[in-house]
Amino acid sequence: TAAIMGAVPARRRGIAAGAATLLQQTGAVISIALVMALITAQIPKATLFAIFSGLTKGLSSAKLAPFISNMHDALWALTAIAAVGVVVCLLRPRGAAHLAAGPAAEEDGAIVTAGELAAEGARALMGAGELAAAAREPVPAEEGVSL
């Protein structure tokens, strides 16, 4: 995350942090779905129900063996995916030379966030002093409505 934050201008760090969090959460959801698909493949529903409800005391080791085997397969698949991620990280350019084009390219204002648009609109409608004064004024209650 530090590399991402250092690669973007200060005013874009919120966007970069949001994108990084989105990628992390998406990876977590996909990995859970992948693991559950691999683990539950070809195991009878009654056995799965017993395992996931905590009723494995009455199950024989022969009925639990496919579940354990599938769990190992799923963990090996995740290990392989993690290894691919390590290779991708090792292949990326090092140093600040590859960062020179990134933040400078964004300075032309081509990317505008909703917050920036709202701020520009607020500045266009009233000056900063008027905006602060309006924020301090109480909102009048409508007749018949108690707050």
mmCIF file with all atom_site columns, C-alpha atoms in Angstrom:
data_model
loop_
_atom_site.group_PDB
_atom_site.id
_atom_site.type_symbol
_atom_site.label_atom_id
_atom_site.label_alt_id
_atom_site.label_comp_id
_atom_site.label_asym_id
_atom_site.label_entity_id
_atom_site.label_seq_id
_atom_site.pdbx_PDB_ins_code
_atom_site.Cartn_x
_atom_site.Cartn_y
_atom_site.Cartn_z
_atom_site.occupancy
_atom_site.B_iso_or_equiv
_atom_site.pdbx_formal_charge
_atom_site.auth_seq_id
_atom_site.auth_comp_id
_atom_site.auth_asym_id
_atom_site.auth_atom_id
_atom_site.pdbx_PDB_model_num
ATOM 1   C CA . THR A 1 1   ? 0.000   0.000   0.000   1.00 0.00 ? 1   THR A CA 1
ATOM 2   C CA . ALA A 1 2   ? 2.895   2.369   0.697   1.00 0.00 ? 2   ALA A CA 1
ATOM 3   C CA . ALA A 1 3   ? 4.078   1.976   -2.894  1.00 0.00 ? 3   ALA A CA 1
ATOM 4   C CA . ILE A 1 4   ? 0.620   2.871   -4.162  1.00 0.00 ? 4   ILE A CA 1
ATOM 5   C CA . MET A 1 5   ? 0.342   5.927   -1.914  1.00 0.00 ? 5   MET A CA 1
ATOM 6   C CA . GLY A 1 6   ? 3.791   7.125   -2.969  1.00 0.00 ? 6   GLY A CA 1
ATOM 7   C CA . ALA A 1 7   ? 2.956   6.724   -6.645  1.00 0.00 ? 7   ALA A CA 1
ATOM 8   C CA . VAL A 1 8   ? -0.003  9.102   -6.710  1.00 0.00 ? 8   VAL A CA 1
ATOM 9   C CA . PRO A 1 9   ? -0.290  12.821  -5.983  1.00 0.00 ? 9   PRO A CA 1
ATOM 10  C CA . ALA A 1 10  ? -1.460  13.747  -2.487  1.00 0.00 ? 10  ALA A CA 1
ATOM 11  C CA . ARG A 1 11  ? -4.889  14.860  -3.714  1.00 0.00 ? 11  ARG A CA 1
ATOM 12  C CA . ARG A 1 12  ? -5.499  11.437  -5.314  1.00 0.00 ? 12  ARG A CA 1
ATOM 13  C CA . ARG A 1 13  ? -4.493  9.273   -2.335  1.00 0.00 ? 13  ARG A CA 1
ATOM 14  C CA . GLY A 1 14  ? -8.093  8.679   -1.287  1.00 0.00 ? 14  GLY A CA 1
ATOM 15  C CA . ILE A 1 15  ? -8.875  7.281   -4.716  1.00 0.00 ? 15  ILE A CA 1
ATOM 16  C CA . ALA A 1 16  ? -5.744  5.096   -4.619  1.00 0.00 ? 16  ALA A CA 1
ATOM 17  C CA . ALA A 1 17  ? -6.587  3.807   -1.135  1.00 0.00 ? 17  ALA A CA 1
ATOM 18  C CA . GLY A 1 18  ? -10.129 3.011   -2.262  1.00 0.00 ? 18  GLY A CA 1
ATOM 19  C CA . ALA A 1 19  ? -8.860  1.147   -5.318  1.00 0.00 ? 19  ALA A CA 1
ATOM 20  C CA . ALA A 1 20  ? -6.387  -0.844  -3.225  1.00 0.00 ? 20  ALA A CA 1
ATOM 21  C CA . THR A 1 21  ? -9.097  -1.760  -0.722  1.00 0.00 ? 21  THR A CA 1
ATOM 22  C CA . LEU A 1 22  ? -11.457 -2.726  -3.551  1.00 0.00 ? 22  LEU A CA 1
ATOM 23  C CA . LEU A 1 23  ? -8.847  -5.087  -4.994  1.00 0.00 ? 23  LEU A CA 1
ATOM 24  C CA . GLN A 1 24  ? -8.094  -6.636  -1.600  1.00 0.00 ? 24  GLN A CA 1
ATOM 25  C CA . GLN A 1 25  ? -11.762 -7.207  -0.791  1.00 0.00 ? 25  GLN A CA 1
ATOM 26  C CA . THR A 1 26  ? -12.474 -8.590  -4.263  1.00 0.00 ? 26  THR A CA 1
ATOM 27  C CA . GLY A 1 27  ? -9.583  -11.030 -3.898  1.00 0.00 ? 27  GLY A CA 1
ATOM 28  C CA . ALA A 1 28  ? -10.892 -12.151 -0.514  1.00 0.00 ? 28  ALA A CA 1
ATOM 29  C CA . VAL A 1 29  ? -14.397 -12.776 -1.861  1.00 0.00 ? 29  VAL A CA 1
ATOM 30  C CA . ILE A 1 30  ? -13.143 -14.649 -4.915  1.00 0.00 ? 30  ILE A CA 1
ATOM 31  C CA . SER A 1 31  ? -10.770 -16.788 -2.844  1.00 0.00 ? 31  SER A CA 1
ATOM 32  C CA . ILE A 1 32  ? -13.577 -17.750 -0.432  1.00 0.00 ? 32  ILE A CA 1
ATOM 33  C CA . ALA A 1 33  ? -15.829 -18.699 -3.340  1.00 0.00 ? 33  ALA A CA 1
ATOM 34  C CA . LEU A 1 34  ? -13.023 -20.716 -4.951  1.00 0.00 ? 34  LEU A CA 1
ATOM 35  C CA . VAL A 1 35  ? -12.188 -22.542 -1.726  1.00 0.00 ? 35  VAL A CA 1
ATOM 36  C CA . MET A 1 36  ? -15.824 -23.381 -0.995  1.00 0.00 ? 36  MET A CA 1
ATOM 37  C CA . ALA A 1 37  ? -16.349 -24.646 -4.546  1.00 0.00 ? 37  ALA A CA 1
ATOM 38  C CA . LEU A 1 38  ? -13.279 -26.870 -4.328  1.00 0.00 ? 38  LEU A CA 1
ATOM 39  C CA . ILE A 1 39  ? -14.033 -28.140 -0.836  1.00 0.00 ? 39  ILE A CA 1
ATOM 40  C CA . THR A 1 40  ? -17.685 -28.984 -1.386  1.00 0.00 ? 40  THR A CA 1
ATOM 41  C CA . ALA A 1 41  ? -17.246 -30.599 -4.802  1.00 0.00 ? 41  ALA A CA 1
ATOM 42  C CA . GLN A 1 42  ? -18.610 -34.164 -4.916  1.00 0.00 ? 42  GLN A CA 1
ATOM 43  C CA . ILE A 1 43  ? -19.404 -34.417 -1.206  1.00 0.00 ? 43  ILE A CA 1
ATOM 44  C CA . PRO A 1 44  ? -22.950 -35.505 -0.288  1.00 0.00 ? 44  PRO A CA 1
ATOM 45  C CA . LYS A 1 45  ? -25.193 -32.753 1.079   1.00 0.00 ? 45  LYS A CA 1
ATOM 46  C CA . ALA A 1 46  ? -25.877 -34.652 4.287   1.00 0.00 ? 46  ALA A CA 1
ATOM 47  C CA . THR A 1 47  ? -22.155 -34.881 5.027   1.00 0.00 ? 47  THR A CA 1
ATOM 48  C CA . LEU A 1 48  ? -21.647 -31.176 4.252   1.00 0.00 ? 48  LEU A CA 1
ATOM 49  C CA . PHE A 1 49  ? -24.569 -30.263 6.499   1.00 0.00 ? 49  PHE A CA 1
ATOM 50  C CA . ALA A 1 50  ? -23.078 -32.309 9.331   1.00 0.00 ? 50  ALA A CA 1
ATOM 51  C CA . ILE A 1 51  ? -19.625 -30.755 8.868   1.00 0.00 ? 51  ILE A CA 1
ATOM 52  C CA . PHE A 1 52  ? -20.791 -27.134 8.647   1.00 0.00 ? 52  PHE A CA 1
ATOM 53  C CA . SER A 1 53  ? -23.277 -27.450 11.499  1.00 0.00 ? 53  SER A CA 1
ATOM 54  C CA . GLY A 1 54  ? -20.657 -28.955 13.809  1.00 0.00 ? 54  GLY A CA 1
ATOM 55  C CA . LEU A 1 55  ? -22.179 -32.436 13.989  1.00 0.00 ? 55  LEU A CA 1
ATOM 56  C CA . THR A 1 56  ? -19.107 -34.388 12.867  1.00 0.00 ? 56  THR A CA 1
ATOM 57  C CA . LYS A 1 57  ? -19.025 -36.529 16.010  1.00 0.00 ? 57  LYS A CA 1
ATOM 58  C CA . GLY A 1 58  ? -21.132 -39.263 14.413  1.00 0.00 ? 58  GLY A CA 1
ATOM 59  C CA . LEU A 1 59  ? -19.385 -39.219 11.010  1.00 0.00 ? 59  LEU A CA 1
ATOM 60  C CA . SER A 1 60  ? -16.868 -41.890 10.148  1.00 0.00 ? 60  SER A CA 1
ATOM 61  C CA . SER A 1 61  ? -13.396 -40.964 8.966   1.00 0.00 ? 61  SER A CA 1
ATOM 62  C CA . ALA A 1 62  ? -14.300 -42.458 5.572   1.00 0.00 ? 62  ALA A CA 1
ATOM 63  C CA . LYS A 1 63  ? -17.047 -39.823 5.186   1.00 0.00 ? 63  LYS A CA 1
ATOM 64  C CA . LEU A 1 64  ? -14.719 -37.023 6.329   1.00 0.00 ? 64  LEU A CA 1
ATOM 65  C CA . ALA A 1 65  ? -11.795 -38.096 4.112   1.00 0.00 ? 65  ALA A CA 1
ATOM 66  C CA . PRO A 1 66  ? -13.116 -36.493 0.871   1.00 0.00 ? 66  PRO A CA 1
ATOM 67  C CA . PHE A 1 67  ? -13.701 -33.209 2.710   1.00 0.00 ? 67  PHE A CA 1
ATOM 68  C CA . ILE A 1 68  ? -10.159 -33.197 4.124   1.00 0.00 ? 68  ILE A CA 1
ATOM 69  C CA . SER A 1 69  ? -8.721  -34.144 0.738   1.00 0.00 ? 69  SER A CA 1
ATOM 70  C CA . ASN A 1 70  ? -10.647 -31.336 -0.968  1.00 0.00 ? 70  ASN A CA 1
ATOM 71  C CA . MET A 1 71  ? -9.469  -28.913 1.732   1.00 0.00 ? 71  MET A CA 1
ATOM 72  C CA . HIS A 1 72  ? -5.864  -29.824 0.939   1.00 0.00 ? 72  HIS A CA 1
ATOM 73  C CA . ASP A 1 73  ? -6.512  -29.350 -2.794  1.00 0.00 ? 73  ASP A CA 1
ATOM 74  C CA . ALA A 1 74  ? -8.033  -25.927 -2.142  1.00 0.00 ? 74  ALA A CA 1
ATOM 75  C CA . LEU A 1 75  ? -5.069  -24.847 -0.029  1.00 0.00 ? 75  LEU A CA 1
ATOM 76  C CA . TRP A 1 76  ? -2.645  -25.998 -2.727  1.00 0.00 ? 76  TRP A CA 1
ATOM 77  C CA . ALA A 1 77  ? -4.636  -24.021 -5.326  1.00 0.00 ? 77  ALA A CA 1
ATOM 78  C CA . LEU A 1 78  ? -4.423  -20.898 -3.150  1.00 0.00 ? 78  LEU A CA 1
ATOM 79  C CA . THR A 1 79  ? -0.690  -21.488 -2.703  1.00 0.00 ? 79  THR A CA 1
ATOM 80  C CA . ALA A 1 80  ? -0.273  -21.622 -6.485  1.00 0.00 ? 80  ALA A CA 1
ATOM 81  C CA . ILE A 1 81  ? -2.258  -18.391 -6.907  1.00 0.00 ? 81  ILE A CA 1
ATOM 82  C CA . ALA A 1 82  ? -0.128  -16.701 -4.242  1.00 0.00 ? 82  ALA A CA 1
ATOM 83  C CA . ALA A 1 83  ? 3.035   -17.885 -6.009  1.00 0.00 ? 83  ALA A CA 1
ATOM 84  C CA . VAL A 1 84  ? 1.802   -16.333 -9.265  1.00 0.00 ? 84  VAL A CA 1
ATOM 85  C CA . GLY A 1 85  ? 1.197   -13.090 -7.344  1.00 0.00 ? 85  GLY A CA 1
ATOM 86  C CA . VAL A 1 86  ? 4.755   -13.164 -6.001  1.00 0.00 ? 86  VAL A CA 1
ATOM 87  C CA . VAL A 1 87  ? 6.142   -13.623 -9.517  1.00 0.00 ? 87  VAL A CA 1
ATOM 88  C CA . VAL A 1 88  ? 4.056   -10.708 -10.814 1.00 0.00 ? 88  VAL A CA 1
ATOM 89  C CA . CYS A 1 89  ? 5.297   -8.491  -7.963  1.00 0.00 ? 89  CYS A CA 1
ATOM 90  C CA . LEU A 1 90  ? 8.903   -9.427  -8.665  1.00 0.00 ? 90  LEU A CA 1
ATOM 91  C CA . LEU A 1 91  ? 8.512   -8.570  -12.357 1.00 0.00 ? 91  LEU A CA 1
ATOM 92  C CA . ARG A 1 92  ? 7.313   -5.003  -11.776 1.00 0.00 ? 92  ARG A CA 1
ATOM 93  C CA . PRO A 1 93  ? 9.806   -2.179  -12.337 1.00 0.00 ? 93  PRO A CA 1
ATOM 94  C CA . ARG A 1 94  ? 11.797  -0.947  -9.357  1.00 0.00 ? 94  ARG A CA 1
ATOM 95  C CA . GLY A 1 95  ? 12.730  2.592   -8.320  1.00 0.00 ? 95  GLY A CA 1
ATOM 96  C CA . ALA A 1 96  ? 11.105  5.946   -8.989  1.00 0.00 ? 96  ALA A CA 1
ATOM 97  C CA . ALA A 1 97  ? 11.797  6.027   -12.750 1.00 0.00 ? 97  ALA A CA 1
ATOM 98  C CA . HIS A 1 98  ? 8.567   4.204   -13.620 1.00 0.00 ? 98  HIS A CA 1
ATOM 99  C CA . LEU A 1 99  ? 6.538   6.545   -11.402 1.00 0.00 ? 99  LEU A CA 1
ATOM 100 C CA . ALA A 1 100 ? 7.439   9.720   -13.295 1.00 0.00 ? 100 ALA A CA 1
ATOM 101 C CA . ALA A 1 101 ? 4.706   9.372   -15.915 1.00 0.00 ? 101 ALA A CA 1
ATOM 102 C CA . GLY A 1 102 ? 1.900   8.405   -13.523 1.00 0.00 ? 102 GLY A CA 1
ATOM 103 C CA . PRO A 1 103 ? 1.236   11.439  -11.311 1.00 0.00 ? 103 PRO A CA 1
ATOM 104 C CA . ALA A 1 104 ? 2.293   13.942  -13.999 1.00 0.00 ? 104 ALA A CA 1
ATOM 105 C CA . ALA A 1 105 ? -0.232  12.494  -16.425 1.00 0.00 ? 105 ALA A CA 1
ATOM 106 C CA . GLU A 1 106 ? -3.045  13.080  -13.947 1.00 0.00 ? 106 GLU A CA 1
ATOM 107 C CA . GLU A 1 107 ? -2.200  16.752  -13.378 1.00 0.00 ? 107 GLU A CA 1
ATOM 108 C CA . ASP A 1 108 ? -4.116  17.778  -16.501 1.00 0.00 ? 108 ASP A CA 1
ATOM 109 C CA . GLY A 1 109 ? -7.360  17.317  -14.570 1.00 0.00 ? 109 GLY A CA 1
ATOM 110 C CA . ALA A 1 110 ? -8.739  14.526  -16.740 1.00 0.00 ? 110 ALA A CA 1
ATOM 111 C CA . ILE A 1 111 ? -9.808  12.576  -13.658 1.00 0.00 ? 111 ILE A CA 1
ATOM 112 C CA . VAL A 1 112 ? -12.259 14.453  -11.450 1.00 0.00 ? 112 VAL A CA 1
ATOM 113 C CA . THR A 1 113 ? -13.872 12.918  -8.389  1.00 0.00 ? 113 THR A CA 1
ATOM 114 C CA . ALA A 1 114 ? -17.431 13.498  -7.254  1.00 0.00 ? 114 ALA A CA 1
ATOM 115 C CA . GLY A 1 115 ? -16.109 15.296  -4.168  1.00 0.00 ? 115 GLY A CA 1
ATOM 116 C CA . GLU A 1 116 ? -14.155 17.725  -6.326  1.00 0.00 ? 116 GLU A CA 1
ATOM 117 C CA . LEU A 1 117 ? -17.227 18.421  -8.440  1.00 0.00 ? 117 LEU A CA 1
ATOM 118 C CA . ALA A 1 118 ? -19.322 19.063  -5.339  1.00 0.00 ? 118 ALA A CA 1
ATOM 119 C CA . ALA A 1 119 ? -16.668 21.386  -3.914  1.00 0.00 ? 119 ALA A CA 1
ATOM 120 C CA . GLU A 1 120 ? -16.468 23.348  -7.163  1.00 0.00 ? 120 GLU A CA 1
ATOM 121 C CA . GLY A 1 121 ? -20.242 23.663  -7.243  1.00 0.00 ? 121 GLY A CA 1
ATOM 122 C CA . ALA A 1 122 ? -20.359 24.892  -3.648  1.00 0.00 ? 122 ALA A CA 1
ATOM 123 C CA . ARG A 1 123 ? -17.636 27.471  -4.349  1.00 0.00 ? 123 ARG A CA 1
ATOM 124 C CA . ALA A 1 124 ? -19.524 28.683  -7.409  1.00 0.00 ? 124 ALA A CA 1
ATOM 125 C CA . LEU A 1 125 ? -22.763 29.149  -5.471  1.00 0.00 ? 125 LEU A CA 1
ATOM 126 C CA . MET A 1 126 ? -21.378 31.002  -2.456  1.00 0.00 ? 126 MET A CA 1
ATOM 127 C CA . GLY A 1 127 ? -18.074 32.198  -1.066  1.00 0.00 ? 127 GLY A CA 1
ATOM 128 C CA . ALA A 1 128 ? -16.262 30.332  1.670   1.00 0.00 ? 128 ALA A CA 1
ATOM 129 C CA . GLY A 1 129 ? -17.445 32.766  4.369   1.00 0.00 ? 129 GLY A CA 1
ATOM 130 C CA . GLU A 1 130 ? -21.084 32.497  3.333   1.00 0.00 ? 130 GLU A CA 1
ATOM 131 C CA . LEU A 1 131 ? -20.804 28.705  3.276   1.00 0.00 ? 131 LEU A CA 1
ATOM 132 C CA . ALA A 1 132 ? -19.394 28.637  6.811   1.00 0.00 ? 132 ALA A CA 1
ATOM 133 C CA . ALA A 1 133 ? -22.103 31.025  8.055   1.00 0.00 ? 133 ALA A CA 1
ATOM 134 C CA . ALA A 1 134 ? -24.819 28.925  6.442   1.00 0.00 ? 134 ALA A CA 1
ATOM 135 C CA . ALA A 1 135 ? -23.460 25.808  8.128   1.00 0.00 ? 135 ALA A CA 1
ATOM 136 C CA . ARG A 1 136 ? -23.700 27.468  11.572  1.00 0.00 ? 136 ARG A CA 1
ATOM 137 C CA . GLU A 1 137 ? -27.307 28.622  11.177  1.00 0.00 ? 137 GLU A CA 1
ATOM 138 C CA . PRO A 1 138 ? -29.974 26.358  12.657  1.00 0.00 ? 138 PRO A CA 1
ATOM 139 C CA . VAL A 1 139 ? -32.442 24.815  10.256  1.00 0.00 ? 139 VAL A CA 1
ATOM 140 C CA . PRO A 1 140 ? -35.978 26.110  11.000  1.00 0.00 ? 140 PRO A CA 1
ATOM 141 C CA . ALA A 1 141 ? -38.460 23.375  11.951  1.00 0.00 ? 141 ALA A CA 1
ATOM 142 C CA . GLU A 1 142 ? -41.569 23.062  9.844   1.00 0.00 ? 142 GLU A CA 1
ATOM 143 C CA . GLU A 1 143 ? -44.889 23.794  11.436  1.00 0.00 ? 143 GLU A CA 1
ATOM 144 C CA . GLY A 1 144 ? -46.295 20.784  13.270  1.00 0.00 ? 144 GLY A CA 1
ATOM 145 C CA . VAL A 1 145 ? -42.973 18.935  13.258  1.00 0.00 ? 145 VAL A CA 1
ATOM 146 C CA . SER A 1 146 ? -41.054 18.625  16.504  1.00 0.00 ? 146 SER A CA 1
ATOM 147 C CA . LEU A 1 147 ? -37.398 17.769  16.578  1.00 0.00 ? 147 LEU A CA 1
#
